[in-house]
CSV table of C-alpha atoms in Angstrom, one decimal:
chain,number,residue,atom,x,y,z
U,1,MET,CA,0.0,-0.1,0.1
U,2,LYS,CA,2.8,2.3,1.0
U,3,LEU,CA,4.4,1.6,-2.7
U,4,ILE,CA,1.0,2.5,-4.4
U,5,ARG,CA,0.8,5.8,-2.3
U,6,ASN,CA,4.4,6.8,-3.5
U,7,LEU,CA,3.4,5.7,-7.3
U,8,SER,CA,0.6,7.9,-7.2
U,9,ARG,CA,2.4,10.8,-5.6
U,10,THR,CA,4.3,11.0,-8.8
U,11,PRO,CA,2.7,12.5,-12.0
U,12,GLU,CA,4.0,9.8,-14.2
U,13,GLY,CA,3.0,7.0,-12.0
U,14,ALA,CA,-0.4,8.5,-11.4
U,15,VAL,CA,-1.3,8.8,-15.1
U,16,GLY,CA,0.0,5.6,-16.1
U,17,LEU,CA,-1.8,4.1,-13.1
U,18,CYS,CA,-5.0,5.4,-14.2
U,19,ILE,CA,-4.5,4.4,-17.8
U,20,LEU,CA,-3.5,1.0,-17.0
U,21,ALA,CA,-6.9,0.9,-14.6
U,22,ILE,CA,-9.0,1.7,-17.0
U,23,LEU,CA,-7.2,-1.0,-19.6
U,24,ALA,CA,-7.4,-3.7,-16.8
U,25,LEU,CA,-11.4,-3.0,-16.2
U,26,ILE,CA,-12.0,-3.0,-19.8
U,27,ALA,CA,-9.8,-6.2,-20.1
U,28,ILE,CA,-11.8,-8.1,-17.3
U,29,LEU,CA,-15.2,-6.6,-18.5
U,30,ALA,CA,-15.0,-7.4,-22.1
U,31,PRO,CA,-17.6,-10.6,-22.1
U,32,VAL,CA,-19.9,-7.8,-20.3
U,33,LEU,CA,-18.9,-4.5,-22.5
U,34,SER,CA,-18.9,-6.9,-25.8
U,35,PRO,CA,-20.7,-10.0,-25.5
U,36,GLY,CA,-20.1,-12.7,-28.1
U,37,ASP,CA,-17.4,-13.3,-30.4
U,38,PRO,CA,-15.8,-10.1,-31.8
U,39,LEU,CA,-14.7,-12.0,-35.0
U,40,HIS,CA,-18.3,-12.5,-35.9
U,41,ILE,CA,-20.2,-10.6,-38.5
U,42,ALA,CA,-22.5,-8.0,-36.7
U,43,GLY,CA,-23.4,-5.9,-39.7
U,44,ARG,CA,-23.0,-4.1,-43.0
U,45,ALA,CA,-19.2,-3.7,-44.1
U,46,LEU,CA,-17.1,-1.0,-43.9
U,47,LEU,CA,-19.7,1.4,-42.0
U,48,PRO,CA,-17.8,4.7,-41.3
U,49,PRO,CA,-17.6,5.4,-37.6
U,50,PHE,CA,-20.3,7.4,-35.6
U,51,SER,CA,-22.8,6.9,-38.6
U,52,ASP,CA,-24.8,4.0,-36.7
U,53,PRO,CA,-25.2,4.1,-32.9
U,54,ASN,CA,-25.0,0.4,-33.0
U,55,PHE,CA,-21.3,0.4,-34.3
U,56,PRO,CA,-20.0,3.7,-32.8
U,57,LEU,CA,-16.4,3.3,-34.6
U,58,GLY,CA,-17.8,1.1,-37.7
U,59,THR,CA,-17.2,-2.0,-39.0
U,60,ASP,CA,-14.3,-3.5,-40.9
U,61,ARG,CA,-14.4,-5.2,-44.4
U,62,LEU,CA,-16.4,-8.4,-43.1
U,63,GLY,CA,-18.9,-6.4,-41.1
U,64,ARG,CA,-17.1,-7.1,-37.9
U,65,ASP,CA,-17.6,-4.4,-35.1
U,66,VAL,CA,-14.4,-2.3,-34.5
U,67,VAL,CA,-15.5,-1.4,-31.1
U,68,ALA,CA,-15.9,-5.1,-29.9
U,69,GLY,CA,-12.3,-5.6,-31.8
U,70,ILE,CA,-10.8,-3.0,-29.7
U,71,ILE,CA,-12.1,-4.2,-26.5
U,72,HIS,CA,-11.3,-7.9,-26.7
U,73,GLY,CA,-7.9,-6.6,-28.5
U,74,THR,CA,-7.2,-5.0,-24.6
U,75,ARG,CA,-7.6,-8.0,-23.1
U,76,THR,CA,-5.2,-10.3,-25.7
U,77,SER,CA,-2.7,-7.3,-25.3
U,78,LEU,CA,-2.5,-7.0,-21.7
U,79,LEU,CA,-2.6,-11.0,-21.2
U,80,VAL,CA,0.3,-11.3,-23.6
U,81,GLY,CA,2.3,-8.5,-21.9
U,82,ILE,CA,2.0,-9.6,-18.3
U,83,ALA,CA,2.6,-13.3,-19.0
U,84,ALA,CA,5.5,-12.8,-21.2
U,85,ALA,CA,6.9,-10.3,-18.3
U,86,LEU,CA,6.3,-12.7,-15.7
U,87,ALA,CA,8.1,-15.5,-17.6
U,88,ALA,CA,10.9,-13.1,-18.9
U,89,ILE,CA,11.2,-11.9,-15.2
U,90,THR,CA,11.1,-15.6,-13.3
U,91,ILE,CA,13.6,-16.9,-16.1
U,92,GLY,CA,15.9,-13.8,-15.6
U,93,LEU,CA,15.6,-13.9,-11.7
U,94,CYS,CA,16.5,-17.7,-11.4
U,95,VAL,CA,19.4,-17.2,-13.9
U,96,GLY,CA,20.7,-14.2,-12.3
U,97,LEU,CA,20.6,-15.2,-9.0
U,98,THR,CA,22.2,-18.7,-9.5
U,99,ALA,CA,25.1,-16.9,-11.6
U,100,GLY,CA,25.6,-14.2,-9.1
U,101,PHE,CA,25.4,-16.2,-6.0
U,102,ALA,CA,27.4,-19.4,-7.3
U,103,GLY,CA,30.3,-17.5,-9.2
U,104,GLY,CA,33.0,-19.3,-10.5
U,105,LEU,CA,32.5,-21.9,-13.6
U,106,ILE,CA,28.8,-21.7,-13.2
U,107,ASP,CA,28.8,-17.8,-13.5
U,108,GLU,CA,30.8,-18.0,-16.8
U,109,ALA,CA,28.6,-21.0,-18.3
U,110,LEU,CA,25.3,-19.1,-17.4
U,111,MET,CA,26.6,-15.3,-18.7
U,112,ARG,CA,27.8,-16.9,-21.8
U,113,VAL,CA,24.1,-18.5,-22.5
U,114,VAL,CA,22.7,-14.9,-21.7
U,115,ASP,CA,25.4,-13.6,-24.4
U,116,ALA,CA,24.2,-16.3,-26.9
U,117,PHE,CA,20.2,-15.0,-26.5
U,118,GLN,CA,21.4,-11.1,-26.6
U,119,ILE,CA,23.2,-11.7,-29.9
U,120,VAL,CA,20.0,-12.3,-31.8
U,121,PRO,CA,17.4,-9.3,-31.8
U,122,SER,CA,14.6,-10.2,-29.4
U,123,PHE,CA,11.7,-9.5,-32.4
U,124,LEU,CA,13.7,-12.1,-34.8
U,125,LEU,CA,13.8,-14.6,-32.3
U,126,ALA,CA,10.2,-14.4,-31.5
U,127,LEU,CA,9.4,-14.3,-35.2
U,128,ALA,CA,11.5,-17.2,-36.2
U,129,PHE,CA,10.3,-19.3,-33.1
U,130,VAL,CA,6.4,-18.5,-33.9
U,131,SER,CA,7.1,-19.4,-37.4
U,132,VAL,CA,8.5,-22.6,-36.8
U,133,VAL,CA,6.5,-23.8,-34.0
U,134,GLY,CA,3.2,-22.4,-34.9
U,135,ALA,CA,0.8,-19.1,-34.0
U,136,SER,CA,-0.9,-19.3,-30.8
U,137,VAL,CA,-1.3,-17.0,-27.5
U,138,PRO,CA,0.8,-19.3,-25.5
U,139,ILE,CA,3.4,-19.9,-28.2
U,140,VAL,CA,3.6,-16.1,-28.9
U,141,VAL,CA,4.0,-15.6,-25.0
U,142,LEU,CA,6.8,-18.1,-24.6
U,143,ALA,CA,8.4,-16.5,-28.2
U,144,ILE,CA,8.5,-13.2,-26.4
U,145,ALA,CA,10.0,-14.3,-23.1
U,146,LEU,CA,12.8,-16.2,-24.8
U,147,GLY,CA,13.8,-12.8,-26.1
U,148,ALA,CA,13.1,-10.8,-23.1
U,149,TRP,CA,14.8,-12.8,-20.2
U,150,PRO,CA,18.6,-11.6,-20.7
U,151,ASN,CA,18.1,-8.3,-19.5
U,152,PRO,CA,16.6,-9.3,-15.9
U,153,ALA,CA,19.1,-12.0,-15.6
U,154,ARG,CA,22.3,-9.5,-16.3
U,155,LEU,CA,20.3,-6.8,-13.8
U,156,THR,CA,19.7,-9.8,-11.2
U,157,ARG,CA,23.2,-10.9,-11.6
U,158,ALA,CA,24.8,-7.5,-10.8
U,159,GLN,CA,22.4,-6.8,-7.9
U,160,VAL,CA,23.5,-10.2,-6.3
U,161,LEU,CA,27.3,-9.6,-6.8
U,162,SER,CA,26.6,-6.3,-4.8
U,163,ILE,CA,24.5,-7.6,-2.1
U,164,LYS,CA,26.3,-11.1,-1.6
U,165,GLU,CA,29.3,-8.8,0.0
U,166,ARG,CA,27.2,-6.9,2.7
U,167,ASP,CA,27.4,-7.5,6.3
U,168,TYR,CA,24.0,-9.0,7.0
U,169,VAL,CA,24.4,-11.7,4.1
U,170,ALA,CA,28.2,-12.5,6.0
U,171,SER,CA,26.4,-12.5,9.1
U,172,ALA,CA,23.9,-15.3,7.7
U,173,ARG,CA,26.9,-17.2,6.9
U,174,VAL,CA,28.6,-17.2,10.3
U,175,ILE,CA,25.1,-18.3,12.1
U,176,GLY,CA,24.9,-21.3,9.8
U,177,MET,CA,22.3,-20.5,7.3
U,178,HIS,CA,21.8,-22.8,4.3
U,179,PRO,CA,23.3,-21.2,1.1
U,180,VAL,CA,19.7,-21.6,-0.5
U,181,GLU,CA,18.1,-20.0,2.4
U,182,ILE,CA,20.5,-16.8,2.2
U,183,ALA,CA,20.2,-16.7,-1.4
U,184,LEU,CA,16.4,-16.6,-1.2
U,185,LYS,CA,15.6,-14.9,1.9
U,186,GLU,CA,18.6,-12.4,2.2
U,187,ILE,CA,19.6,-11.5,-1.2
U,188,LEU,CA,16.6,-12.0,-3.5
U,189,PRO,CA,13.9,-9.6,-1.6
U,190,ASN,CA,16.5,-6.7,-1.9
U,191,ALA,CA,17.5,-7.6,-5.4
U,192,LEU,CA,14.2,-7.6,-6.8
U,193,PRO,CA,12.9,-4.0,-6.7
U,194,PRO,CA,15.4,-2.8,-10.0
U,195,VAL,CA,13.8,-5.9,-11.8
U,196,LEU,CA,10.5,-5.1,-10.9
U,197,ALA,CA,10.9,-1.5,-12.3
U,198,LEU,CA,12.3,-3.0,-15.5
U,199,SER,CA,9.3,-5.6,-15.8
U,200,ALA,CA,7.1,-2.6,-16.8
U,201,ILE,CA,9.3,-2.1,-20.0
U,202,ILE,CA,9.1,-5.6,-20.4
U,203,VAL,CA,5.4,-5.4,-20.5
U,204,ALA,CA,5.3,-2.7,-23.2
U,205,ALA,CA,7.9,-4.3,-25.5
U,206,ALA,CA,5.8,-7.4,-25.4
U,207,ILE,CA,2.3,-5.6,-26.3
U,208,LEU,CA,4.4,-4.3,-29.3
U,209,THR,CA,6.0,-7.4,-30.5
U,210,GLU,CA,2.7,-9.3,-29.8
U,211,ALA,CA,1.0,-6.6,-32.4
U,212,ALA,CA,4.0,-6.5,-34.8
U,213,LEU,CA,3.6,-10.6,-34.9
U,214,SER,CA,0.2,-10.4,-35.5
U,215,PHE,CA,0.3,-7.6,-38.0
U,216,LEU,CA,2.6,-10.0,-40.2
U,217,GLY,CA,0.4,-12.4,-39.5
U,218,LEU,CA,1.6,-14.6,-37.0
U,219,GLY,CA,-0.4,-14.0,-34.3
U,220,ASP,CA,-3.2,-16.4,-33.2
U,221,PRO,CA,-6.0,-16.6,-36.0
U,222,ASN,CA,-8.6,-17.1,-33.5
U,223,THR,CA,-7.9,-14.5,-31.3
U,224,VAL,CA,-8.9,-10.6,-32.0
U,225,THR,CA,-5.5,-8.4,-31.4
U,226,TRP,CA,-5.0,-5.1,-32.3
U,227,GLY,CA,-2.0,-5.7,-34.7
U,228,SER,CA,-4.1,-7.9,-36.9
U,229,MET,CA,-6.8,-4.9,-36.9
U,230,ILE,CA,-4.5,-2.7,-38.0
U,231,ALA,CA,-3.4,-5.2,-40.6
U,232,GLU,CA,-6.8,-5.7,-41.8
U,233,GLY,CA,-7.3,-2.0,-42.5
U,234,ARG,CA,-3.9,-1.6,-44.4
U,235,ASN,CA,-5.3,-2.6,-47.6
U,236,ILE,CA,-7.9,-0.2,-47.7
U,237,LEU,CA,-6.2,2.8,-46.0
U,238,ARG,CA,-7.0,5.3,-48.3
U,239,SER,CA,-10.8,4.5,-48.4
U,240,SER,CA,-11.3,3.9,-44.6
U,241,PRO,CA,-8.3,4.6,-42.7
U,242,PHE,CA,-10.2,4.6,-39.4
U,243,LEU,CA,-9.8,0.7,-39.4
U,244,SER,CA,-6.0,1.1,-38.7
U,245,ILE,CA,-5.9,4.4,-36.8
U,246,PHE,CA,-8.7,3.1,-33.8
U,247,PRO,CA,-6.5,0.2,-33.0
U,248,GLY,CA,-3.4,2.0,-33.6
U,249,ILE,CA,-4.5,4.7,-30.9
U,250,ALA,CA,-5.3,1.8,-28.4
U,251,LEU,CA,-1.9,0.4,-28.8
U,252,VAL,CA,-0.3,3.6,-28.2
U,253,ILE,CA,-2.4,4.6,-25.3
U,254,THR,CA,-1.6,1.4,-23.9
U,255,VAL,CA,2.3,1.5,-24.2
U,256,VAL,CA,2.5,5.2,-23.1
U,257,GLY,CA,0.2,4.3,-19.8
U,258,VAL,CA,3.0,1.4,-19.5
U,259,TYR,CA,5.9,3.5,-19.9
U,260,LEU,CA,4.5,6.4,-17.5
U,261,PHE,CA,3.8,3.6,-15.2
U,262,SER,CA,7.5,2.2,-15.2
U,263,GLU,CA,8.6,5.9,-14.5
U,264,GLY,CA,6.5,6.2,-11.4
U,265,LEU,CA,7.7,2.8,-10.0
U,266,THR,CA,11.2,3.5,-10.6
U,267,LYS,CA,10.6,6.8,-8.7
U,268,ALA,CA,8.6,5.2,-5.9
U,269,LEU,CA,10.9,2.5,-5.3
U,270,ALA,CA,14.2,4.8,-5.1
U,271,GLY,CA,12.1,6.9,-2.9
U,272,ARG,CA,11.3,3.9,-0.6
U,273,ARG,CA,15.0,2.8,-0.8
U,274,ILE,CA,16.1,6.4,0.5
U,275,GLU,CA,13.6,6.1,3.2
U,276,ALA,CA,14.6,2.9,4.2
């Protein structure tokens, strides 16, 4: 609760938190706000925006409701972004904690694995993985996480290398605490805040990567996404630009909200460390 209060006191954090809260509410209430399958044909094709009260933002080439697509696309984008960030942070924490705490050959071996993953651009890695394995939401999440975990791993390792030399860690060794217990109880909680601040950046990058994959036709074909909606309007951009503009605006708002939240979270965590 104290962290939330500190977060809401920063302008970036307050705006970002409001944006994400609204988006989360839309995602949770998507079946209520727009019941039914958003991929089903709902009306006449290519209805312009604000011309029919039943379709405030118009319809696409197949007669699907644009509002329904944006609402359900919110759920997909947040699900992919949060799930990919959780997976990347979990892998990164495990690898970074093990490498930093164990040191020696284990540290060298794990860091060479991190280097190998960082050589390949994350988007190209996700693109290749989805192309080979197939397109579905879990596969897209895994593909994005595979390209995102090295940065949390490096950051965690750096934090662990600094923390494990401190007096309270040495005291834990003296009283006979097991190394695993020291790593999990004494080192991990103190190494976590900077990694959590990085997680918001990973969420934003994951949302953009998912949109790009869907735009290229590599998203889940059974799920509506903002990227696929933008791609749908690409071929008729001159006659019906709204088909790409509205999901594009939703994507921009979401990414900006996540980045603002990240800035606020960084300041809130820094403030808490100063108070401590």
